[in-house]
């Protein structure tokens, strides 16, 4: 079963691909929240413990929801899977009530308005934050934010959260002079529209994925296109897929150096130097020619991470075995021979990684030509669901993947039968994705590797928050599948 805590970890540690600089910019709002949450969680678990005097032996027993738990791991697992909403509510109550915490929260917001992580389950906390945001705004900030908030007075809460829903994926490379104002505006806009997801703002543009009702996403798109910074955007720039606000644990809006973390200063490798864009039909023709001619003149380059291309990719593509996009430049540097004098056709999920990825490839001056798929696989599959892209499209939210055709191109790691449904490793301290089929899961094979599988059976001793962090790091490093993976694998082969 997926646990909320795991998803938060997965999101922050693996999927956000934030570089260290970006990580440092994460506001302490979330730290305050998660510190309180840890305390509330521990108190909740403790409240379920039977007093020692009632037991004959020295063992501990917890009672919750009519079940008996005899080890800390099982009561922790139960609490995080069955009581996370209560924990959320209690944490927010406690944040409101504890003056010192609130002061700290407010103080930190005033100090650096960098990243908001708002729990959409808790309107109280959101309103509290919104107020503190408004209080600390300068006049020009307030103008920059409020001038571009649409009038929602005629729209009821029910209209905003009810009815059909969807998930939007979008980006826009565009010089932004005051990213922090755009950040505040996005935070307020998404909050008012009850959208959840992730939005990255930088001087080089904006990148986001948000989910909510179709009524809300329509208003959001309109507000985006009316904003002076994003007037170049069209409705076509918003890729839509089936989903909702529930695909995301919360709303995170932040200011970063790069809107997609390649780890290179945007002033050195700029989106303005990107490769030529091809419409899906043009890209389709290019791939067709490449497959028909087989003359080795063209390289079809997937610039996503290995776990994304594993479950879906273009036929005859080159799929680097990289864990993060920030390893892409190094991959290129170490494999220049693959691109020498070639025409390179690049693609990624929605097109954003190809923008500066292609600029980087071009900067090496080895390719004959660098072309990129406009709108990414997302737009391609809308037009060619049965084209040259086979398998699923990986997405960075709780859906994990989108299906446009019925092909399954990956296999269960345990038995080898076709399987492409990712789940989180069952070891509570691991956040790797694992492909384990239903029959194998029924046999208990639910971890990403043997070490994690063995950890499942071990009793996890509760410890202090600080040593928890250390324990987490220590156990992460023990994970075979991470350790055995080179940053940039030396052996790269053309996959079929
Ligand atoms: Zn319970
Ligand atoms: Zn299996
Ligand atoms: Zn694992
Ligand atoms: Zn592992």
Coordinates of C-alpha atoms and ligand atoms in Angstrom, one line a residue:
X1 CA 0.0 0.0 0.0
X2 CA 1.2 3.5 -0.8
X3 CA 1.9 5.6 2.2
X4 CA 1.7 9.3 2.3
X5 CA 5.0 9.6 4.0
X6 CA 6.7 7.6 1.2
X7 CA 5.2 9.7 -1.4
X8 CA 6.4 12.9 0.2
X9 CA 9.9 11.4 0.4
X10 CA 9.7 10.1 -3.1
X11 CA 8.6 13.5 -4.3
X12 CA 11.2 15.5 -2.5
X13 CA 14.2 13.1 -2.7
X14 CA 13.8 11.6 -6.1
X15 CA 11.3 13.1 -8.3
X16 CA 11.8 16.8 -7.9
X17 CA 15.3 16.5 -9.1
X18 CA 16.3 19.5 -7.2
X19 CA 19.9 20.4 -7.0
X20 CA 21.5 21.4 -3.8
X21 CA 21.2 25.1 -4.3
X22 CA 17.5 24.7 -4.9
X23 CA 17.2 22.5 -1.8
X24 CA 18.6 25.2 0.3
X25 CA 16.0 27.5 -0.9
X26 CA 13.1 25.4 0.4
X27 CA 11.5 27.6 3.0
X28 CA 11.4 26.6 6.6
X29 CA 7.6 26.7 6.4
X30 CA 7.7 23.0 5.5
X31 CA 10.3 22.3 8.2
X32 CA 8.1 23.8 10.8
X33 CA 5.2 21.8 9.5
X34 CA 7.0 18.5 9.3
X35 CA 8.6 19.0 12.8
X36 CA 5.2 19.4 14.3
X37 CA 3.8 16.6 12.2
X38 CA 6.5 14.2 13.5
X39 CA 5.7 15.2 17.1
X40 CA 1.9 14.7 16.6
X41 CA 2.6 11.4 14.9
X42 CA 4.7 10.2 17.8
X43 CA 2.0 11.4 20.3
X44 CA -0.7 9.6 18.3
X45 CA 1.2 6.3 18.3
X46 CA 2.0 6.7 22.0
X47 CA -1.6 7.3 22.8
X48 CA -2.4 3.8 21.3
X49 CA 0.1 2.0 23.5
X50 CA -1.1 -0.2 26.3
X51 CA 0.3 0.7 29.7
X52 CA 3.1 -1.6 30.7
X53 CA 1.4 -2.6 33.9
X54 CA -1.4 -4.3 31.9
X55 CA 1.1 -6.7 30.3
X56 CA 2.8 -9.7 31.8
X57 CA 5.8 -9.7 29.6
X58 CA 8.2 -6.8 28.7
X59 CA 6.8 -6.5 25.2
X60 CA 4.9 -3.5 23.9
X61 CA 1.4 -3.6 22.5
X62 CA -0.6 -1.0 20.7
X63 CA -4.3 -1.1 20.0
X64 CA -5.8 0.9 17.2
X65 CA -9.0 0.5 15.1
X66 CA -9.7 -2.8 16.8
X67 CA -6.4 -4.2 15.8
X68 CA -3.5 -5.3 18.0
X69 CA 0.0 -4.3 17.0
X70 CA 3.0 -5.9 18.6
X71 CA 5.9 -4.1 17.0
X72 CA 6.6 -0.4 16.3
X73 CA 6.8 -0.8 12.5
X74 CA 3.3 -2.2 12.2
X75 CA 1.7 0.5 14.3
X76 CA 3.7 3.2 12.4
X77 CA 2.6 1.7 9.1
X78 CA -1.0 1.5 10.2
X79 CA -1.0 5.1 11.5
X80 CA 0.5 6.6 8.4
X81 CA -1.8 4.6 6.1
X82 CA -5.1 4.9 8.1
X83 CA -4.7 8.1 10.1
X84 CA -2.8 10.6 8.0
X85 CA -5.8 12.9 7.7
X86 CA -6.2 13.1 11.4
X87 CA -2.5 13.7 11.8
X88 CA -2.7 16.5 9.2
X89 CA -5.6 18.1 11.0
X90 CA -4.0 17.8 14.4
X91 CA -0.8 19.2 13.1
X92 CA -2.5 22.2 11.7
X93 CA -4.5 22.7 14.9
X94 CA -1.3 22.6 16.8
X95 CA 0.4 25.0 14.4
X96 CA -2.4 27.5 14.9
X97 CA -2.5 27.1 18.7
X98 CA 1.2 27.2 19.4
X99 CA 2.1 30.9 19.4
X100 CA 5.8 30.3 19.1
X101 CA 5.4 28.0 16.1
X102 CA 3.0 30.5 14.4
X103 CA 5.5 33.4 15.1
X104 CA 8.3 31.3 13.6
X105 CA 6.2 30.5 10.6
X106 CA 5.3 34.1 10.1
X107 CA 8.8 35.3 10.7
X108 CA 10.2 32.8 8.2
X109 CA 7.7 33.8 5.6
X110 CA 8.7 37.4 5.9
X111 CA 12.4 36.5 5.8
X112 CA 12.4 34.6 2.6
X113 CA 9.4 34.0 0.4
X114 CA 10.8 31.1 -1.5
X115 CA 8.6 28.0 -1.4
X116 CA 5.2 27.3 0.0
X117 CA 4.1 23.8 0.7
X118 CA 0.5 24.0 1.5
X119 CA -1.6 21.1 2.5
X120 CA -4.8 21.3 0.6
X121 CA -6.6 19.3 3.3
X122 CA -6.2 22.1 5.6
X123 CA -7.9 25.4 4.6
X124 CA -7.1 26.9 8.0
X125 CA -3.4 26.7 7.5
X126 CA -3.7 27.9 4.0
X127 CA -5.7 30.9 5.0
X128 CA -3.3 31.7 7.8
X129 CA -0.4 31.6 5.4
X130 CA -2.2 33.6 2.8
X131 CA -2.8 36.3 5.4
X132 CA 0.8 36.3 6.5
X133 CA 1.8 36.5 2.8
X134 CA -0.4 39.5 2.2
X135 CA 0.7 41.2 5.4
X136 CA 4.4 41.0 4.5
X137 CA 3.9 42.1 0.9
X138 CA 5.2 45.5 -0.3
X139 CA 2.9 47.7 -2.3
X140 CA 4.4 46.7 -5.6
X141 CA 4.4 43.0 -4.7
X142 CA 0.7 43.3 -3.8
X143 CA 0.0 45.0 -7.1
X144 CA 2.0 42.4 -9.0
X145 CA 0.0 39.6 -7.3
X146 CA -3.5 40.9 -7.0
X147 CA -3.8 42.6 -10.4
X148 CA -3.7 39.2 -12.1
X149 CA -6.0 37.3 -9.8
X150 CA -9.3 36.7 -11.7
X151 CA -12.6 37.7 -10.1
X152 CA -13.9 34.6 -8.6
X153 CA -16.8 36.2 -6.7
X154 CA -19.5 34.5 -8.7
X155 CA -18.0 31.0 -8.4
X156 CA -18.9 28.8 -5.5
X157 CA -16.5 26.5 -3.7
X158 CA -18.6 23.6 -5.0
X159 CA -18.0 24.6 -8.6
X160 CA -14.3 24.9 -8.0
X161 CA -13.9 21.4 -6.4
X162 CA -16.7 19.5 -8.0
X163 CA -17.4 18.0 -11.4
X164 CA -14.9 16.7 -13.9
X165 CA -11.2 17.2 -13.1
X166 CA -7.9 17.0 -14.9
X167 CA -4.2 17.5 -14.6
X168 CA -2.3 20.2 -16.5
X169 CA 1.4 20.1 -17.5
X170 CA 3.0 23.3 -18.9
X171 CA 6.1 25.4 -19.1
X172 CA 7.1 28.7 -20.6
X173 CA 10.6 29.9 -21.2
X174 CA 10.4 33.6 -20.9
X175 CA 12.6 36.1 -19.1
X176 CA 11.0 37.0 -15.8
X177 CA 12.3 40.0 -13.9
X178 CA 10.7 39.4 -10.5
X179 CA 10.3 35.6 -10.1
X180 CA 9.3 36.0 -6.4
X181 CA 6.3 38.0 -7.4
X182 CA 5.3 35.4 -10.0
X183 CA 5.7 32.8 -7.2
X184 CA 3.4 34.7 -4.8
X185 CA 0.9 35.2 -7.6
X186 CA 0.9 31.5 -8.5
X187 CA 0.6 30.5 -4.9
X188 CA -2.4 32.7 -4.4
X189 CA -4.0 31.8 -7.8
X190 CA -3.6 28.0 -7.2
X191 CA -4.8 28.3 -3.6
X192 CA -7.9 30.2 -4.6
X193 CA -8.6 27.7 -7.4
X194 CA -8.0 24.8 -5.1
X195 CA -5.4 23.4 -7.4
X196 CA -2.6 21.1 -6.1
X197 CA 0.7 20.3 -7.7
X198 CA 4.1 21.8 -8.3
X199 CA 5.1 25.1 -9.9
X200 CA 8.7 26.1 -10.4
X201 CA 9.5 29.7 -11.1
X202 CA 12.9 31.1 -12.2
X203 CA 14.2 34.1 -14.1
X204 CA 14.2 31.9 -17.2
X205 CA 10.4 31.1 -17.0
X206 CA 7.8 28.8 -15.4
X207 CA 7.3 25.1 -15.2
X208 CA 4.3 23.4 -13.6
X209 CA 1.9 20.6 -13.2
X210 CA -1.3 21.2 -11.3
X211 CA -4.5 19.2 -10.8
X212 CA -8.0 20.3 -10.0
X213 CA -11.5 20.6 -11.4
X214 CA -11.9 21.5 -15.1
X215 CA -13.7 24.7 -14.0
X216 CA -10.6 25.6 -12.0
X217 CA -8.1 24.6 -14.7
X218 CA -10.0 26.7 -17.3
X219 CA -9.8 29.8 -15.1
X220 CA -6.1 29.0 -14.4
X221 CA -5.2 28.7 -18.1
X222 CA -7.0 32.0 -18.9
X223 CA -5.3 33.8 -16.0
X224 CA -1.9 32.5 -17.2
X225 CA -2.5 33.7 -20.8
X226 CA -3.7 37.1 -19.6
X227 CA -0.6 37.7 -17.5
X228 CA 1.9 40.0 -19.2
X229 CA 4.8 37.5 -18.5
X230 CA 3.0 34.6 -20.2
X231 CA 1.2 36.2 -23.1
X232 CA 3.2 34.1 -25.5
X233 CA 1.5 31.0 -24.2
X234 CA -1.5 29.4 -26.0
X235 CA -4.0 26.8 -24.8
X236 CA -1.9 24.3 -26.8
X237 CA 1.0 24.8 -24.3
X238 CA -1.2 23.2 -21.6
X239 CA -1.1 19.5 -21.9
X240 CA -4.1 17.9 -20.3
X241 CA -4.5 14.4 -18.9
X242 CA -7.0 12.5 -16.7
X243 CA -6.4 13.2 -13.0
X244 CA -7.3 15.5 -10.2
X245 CA -6.0 17.5 -7.3
X246 CA -5.7 14.1 -5.5
X247 CA -2.8 13.2 -7.8
X248 CA -0.6 15.5 -5.6
X249 CA -0.1 15.5 -1.8
X250 CA -0.1 19.3 -1.6
X251 CA 0.7 22.5 -3.5
X252 CA 4.3 23.6 -3.9
X253 CA 5.3 26.8 -5.5
X254 CA 8.9 27.9 -5.4
X255 CA 11.6 30.1 -6.9
X256 CA 14.6 28.2 -8.3
X257 CA 17.6 28.9 -10.5
X258 CA 16.3 26.7 -13.3
X259 CA 12.7 25.7 -14.1
X260 CA 14.0 22.2 -14.8
X261 CA 17.2 21.3 -12.9
X262 CA 20.0 20.5 -15.4
X263 CA 22.5 21.9 -12.9
X264 CA 23.9 24.5 -15.3
X265 CA 23.6 28.2 -15.0
X266 CA 20.9 29.4 -17.4
X267 CA 23.2 32.3 -18.4
X268 CA 25.7 29.8 -19.7
X269 CA 23.3 27.4 -21.4
X270 CA 20.2 29.3 -22.3
X271 CA 16.9 28.2 -23.7
X272 CA 17.4 30.7 -26.5
X273 CA 20.1 28.4 -28.0
X274 CA 17.7 25.4 -28.2
X275 CA 17.5 23.0 -31.1
X276 CA 14.8 23.5 -33.7
X277 CA 11.3 22.5 -32.7
X278 CA 9.4 19.8 -34.8
X279 CA 5.7 19.5 -34.7
X280 CA 4.5 15.9 -33.8
X281 CA 3.8 15.1 -37.4
X282 CA 7.2 16.3 -38.6
X283 CA 8.9 14.4 -35.8
X284 CA 6.8 11.3 -36.7
X285 CA 8.1 11.5 -40.3
X286 CA 11.7 11.9 -39.2
X287 CA 11.4 8.8 -37.0
X288 CA 9.8 6.9 -39.9
X289 CA 12.6 7.8 -42.2
X290 CA 15.2 6.8 -39.6
X291 CA 13.6 3.4 -39.1
X292 CA 13.2 2.8 -42.9
X293 CA 16.6 3.9 -43.9
X294 CA 18.7 2.4 -41.0
X295 CA 21.8 4.2 -42.2
X296 CA 23.0 5.2 -38.8
X297 CA 22.8 8.9 -39.8
X298 CA 20.2 9.8 -37.1
X299 CA 20.1 9.4 -33.4
X300 CA 16.8 9.4 -31.6
X301 CA 17.6 10.6 -28.1
X302 CA 15.4 10.1 -25.1
X303 CA 16.6 12.7 -22.5
X304 CA 14.5 11.4 -19.6
X305 CA 15.6 9.3 -16.7
X306 CA 16.1 5.5 -17.0
X307 CA 13.0 4.6 -15.0
X308 CA 10.9 6.7 -17.3
X309 CA 12.2 5.3 -20.6
X310 CA 12.0 1.8 -19.1
X311 CA 8.2 1.7 -19.2
X312 CA 7.8 3.6 -22.5
X313 CA 10.0 4.9 -25.3
X314 CA 10.3 5.5 -29.0
X315 CA 11.3 2.5 -31.1
X316 CA 15.1 2.4 -31.7
X317 CA 15.8 5.3 -29.4
X318 CA 19.0 5.9 -27.4
X319 CA 17.9 5.9 -23.7
X320 CA 20.6 7.1 -21.3
X321 CA 20.7 5.2 -18.0
X322 CA 20.6 8.4 -15.9
X323 CA 18.8 8.8 -12.6
X324 CA 18.3 12.6 -12.9
X325 CA 18.3 15.2 -15.6
X326 CA 21.2 16.9 -14.0
X327 CA 23.4 14.0 -15.1
X328 CA 22.4 14.5 -18.7
X329 CA 25.2 17.0 -19.6
X330 CA 27.7 14.5 -18.1
X331 CA 26.2 11.7 -20.2
X332 CA 26.6 13.9 -23.3
X333 CA 30.2 14.7 -22.5
X334 CA 31.1 11.1 -22.0
X335 CA 29.4 9.9 -25.1
X336 CA 30.2 12.5 -27.7
X337 CA 31.2 9.8 -30.2
X338 CA 27.5 8.7 -30.4
X339 CA 26.5 12.1 -31.7
X340 CA 29.4 13.1 -33.9
X341 CA 28.1 14.3 -37.3
X342 CA 24.7 12.9 -36.5
X343 CA 21.2 14.4 -36.9
X344 CA 19.8 14.2 -33.3
X345 CA 16.1 13.9 -32.7
X346 CA 15.4 14.7 -29.0
X347 CA 12.3 14.1 -27.0
X348 CA 11.1 14.1 -23.4
X349 CA 7.8 14.1 -21.6
X350 CA 6.4 17.6 -22.3
X351 CA 9.3 19.2 -24.2
X352 CA 10.8 21.2 -21.3
X353 CA 14.0 19.1 -20.8
X354 CA 14.7 19.2 -24.5
X355 CA 14.9 23.0 -24.5
X356 CA 18.1 23.4 -22.6
X357 CA 19.1 19.8 -23.1
X358 CA 19.3 20.4 -26.9
X359 CA 21.1 23.7 -26.2
X360 CA 23.7 21.8 -24.2
X361 CA 24.1 19.2 -27.0
X362 CA 24.4 22.0 -29.6
X363 CA 27.1 23.7 -27.4
X364 CA 29.4 20.7 -27.9
X365 CA 29.4 21.4 -31.6
X366 CA 29.6 17.7 -32.5
X367 CA 26.2 17.1 -34.0
X368 CA 25.2 17.9 -37.6
X369 CA 21.8 19.0 -36.5
X370 CA 19.8 19.0 -33.3
X371 CA 16.0 18.8 -33.4
X372 CA 13.4 18.5 -30.6
X373 CA 9.9 17.2 -30.4
X374 CA 7.6 20.2 -29.6
X375 CA 5.2 19.5 -26.8
X376 CA 7.1 16.2 -26.0
X377 CA 5.7 12.7 -25.9
X378 CA 2.5 14.1 -24.4
X379 CA 1.6 16.0 -27.6
X380 CA 2.9 13.2 -29.8
X381 CA 0.7 10.6 -28.2
X382 CA -2.4 12.8 -28.5
X383 CA -1.9 12.7 -32.3
X384 CA -0.2 9.3 -32.7
X385 CA -1.4 7.0 -29.9
X386 CA -0.3 4.1 -32.0
X387 CA 2.8 5.6 -33.5
X388 CA 6.4 4.9 -32.9
X389 CA 6.2 5.6 -29.1
X390 CA 5.4 2.3 -27.4
X391 CA 4.4 1.7 -23.7
X392 CA 3.4 4.1 -21.0
X393 CA 4.2 7.7 -20.4
X394 CA 5.8 8.2 -17.0
X395 CA 4.5 11.2 -15.0
X396 CA 5.9 12.8 -11.8
X397 CA 2.8 12.4 -9.6
X398 CA 0.8 9.7 -7.8
X399 CA -0.5 8.4 -11.1
X400 CA 3.1 7.4 -12.1
X401 CA 2.1 6.7 -15.7
X402 CA -0.4 7.5 -18.5
X403 CA -1.5 4.9 -21.0
X404 CA -2.2 5.8 -24.6
X405 CA -1.7 2.3 -26.1
X406 CA -1.9 -1.2 -24.6
X407 CA 1.7 -2.2 -25.1
X408 CA 3.7 -3.2 -22.0
X409 CA 7.5 -3.0 -22.8
X410 CA 9.0 -3.7 -19.3
X411 CA 9.0 -6.7 -17.1
X412 CA 8.6 -7.7 -13.5
X413 CA 12.0 -7.6 -11.8
X414 CA 11.3 -10.9 -10.0
X415 CA 9.7 -13.2 -12.6
X416 CA 10.2 -11.5 -15.9
X417 CA 6.6 -11.4 -17.0
X418 CA 5.4 -8.2 -18.8
X419 CA 4.7 -5.5 -16.2
X420 CA 4.8 -1.7 -16.1
X421 CA 2.9 -0.6 -13.0
X422 CA 5.3 1.1 -10.7
X423 CA 4.9 1.0 -7.0
X424 CA 7.0 2.3 -4.1
X425 CA 9.5 -0.1 -2.5
X426 CA 7.8 -1.6 0.5
X427 CA 10.7 -0.9 2.8
X428 CA 9.5 2.2 4.6
X429 CA 12.9 4.0 4.4
X430 CA 13.4 3.4 0.7
X431 CA 11.8 5.6 -2.0
X432 CA 12.8 3.6 -5.1
X433 CA 10.1 2.6 -7.6
X434 CA 9.7 -1.1 -8.2
X435 CA 8.2 -3.2 -11.0
X436 CA 6.8 -6.2 -9.2
X437 CA 3.8 -8.0 -10.7
X438 CA 0.7 -9.0 -8.8
X439 CA 1.6 -12.7 -8.4
X440 CA 5.1 -11.7 -7.1
X441 CA 3.6 -9.1 -4.7
X442 CA 1.3 -11.8 -3.4
X443 CA 4.4 -13.9 -2.7
X444 CA 5.7 -11.0 -0.7
X445 CA 8.2 -9.7 -3.2
X446 CA 7.4 -6.0 -2.8
X447 CA 10.8 -4.4 -2.4
X448 CA 13.3 -2.9 -4.9
X449 CA 16.2 -5.2 -4.0
X450 CA 17.2 -8.0 -1.6
X451 CA 18.5 -5.6 1.1
X452 CA 15.2 -3.7 1.2
X453 CA 13.3 -7.0 1.1
X454 CA 15.2 -8.2 4.2
X455 CA 14.6 -4.8 6.0
X456 CA 10.9 -5.4 5.6
X457 CA 11.0 -8.2 8.1
X458 CA 13.1 -6.3 10.7
X459 CA 11.5 -4.4 13.5
X460 CA 12.2 -0.7 13.2
X461 CA 13.1 0.8 16.6
X462 CA 11.6 4.2 17.1
X463 CA 14.2 6.9 17.7
X464 CA 14.6 10.7 18.0
X465 CA 13.9 12.9 14.9
X466 CA 17.6 13.7 14.4
X467 CA 18.8 10.1 14.6
X468 CA 15.9 9.2 12.4
X469 CA 17.3 11.4 9.7
X470 CA 20.7 9.7 10.1
X471 CA 19.2 6.3 10.1
X472 CA 17.3 7.1 7.0
X473 CA 20.5 8.3 5.2
X474 CA 22.4 5.2 6.4
X475 CA 19.7 2.8 5.2
X476 CA 19.4 4.7 1.9
X477 CA 23.0 4.1 1.2
X478 CA 22.6 0.4 1.9
X479 CA 20.2 0.1 -1.0
X480 CA 21.8 -2.1 -3.6
X481 CA 20.0 -0.8 -6.6
X482 CA 21.2 2.8 -5.9
X483 CA 24.7 1.8 -5.0
X484 CA 25.2 -0.5 -8.0
X485 CA 24.1 2.2 -10.4
X486 CA 26.9 4.4 -11.8
X487 CA 26.1 8.1 -12.0
X488 CA 26.8 7.9 -15.7
X489 CA 27.0 4.3 -16.8
X490 CA 30.1 3.6 -19.0
X491 CA 28.3 1.1 -21.1
X492 CA 25.6 2.6 -23.3
X493 CA 23.8 0.6 -25.9
X494 CA 21.3 1.5 -28.6
X495 CA 18.1 -0.1 -27.4
X496 CA 15.6 -1.6 -29.8
Ligands
LIG1 ZN1 -6.0 3.0 13.6
LIG2 ZN1 6.5 -11.1 -11.2
LIG3 ZN1 14.0 -0.3 -1.6
LIG4 ZN1 16.9 -1.2 -3.3

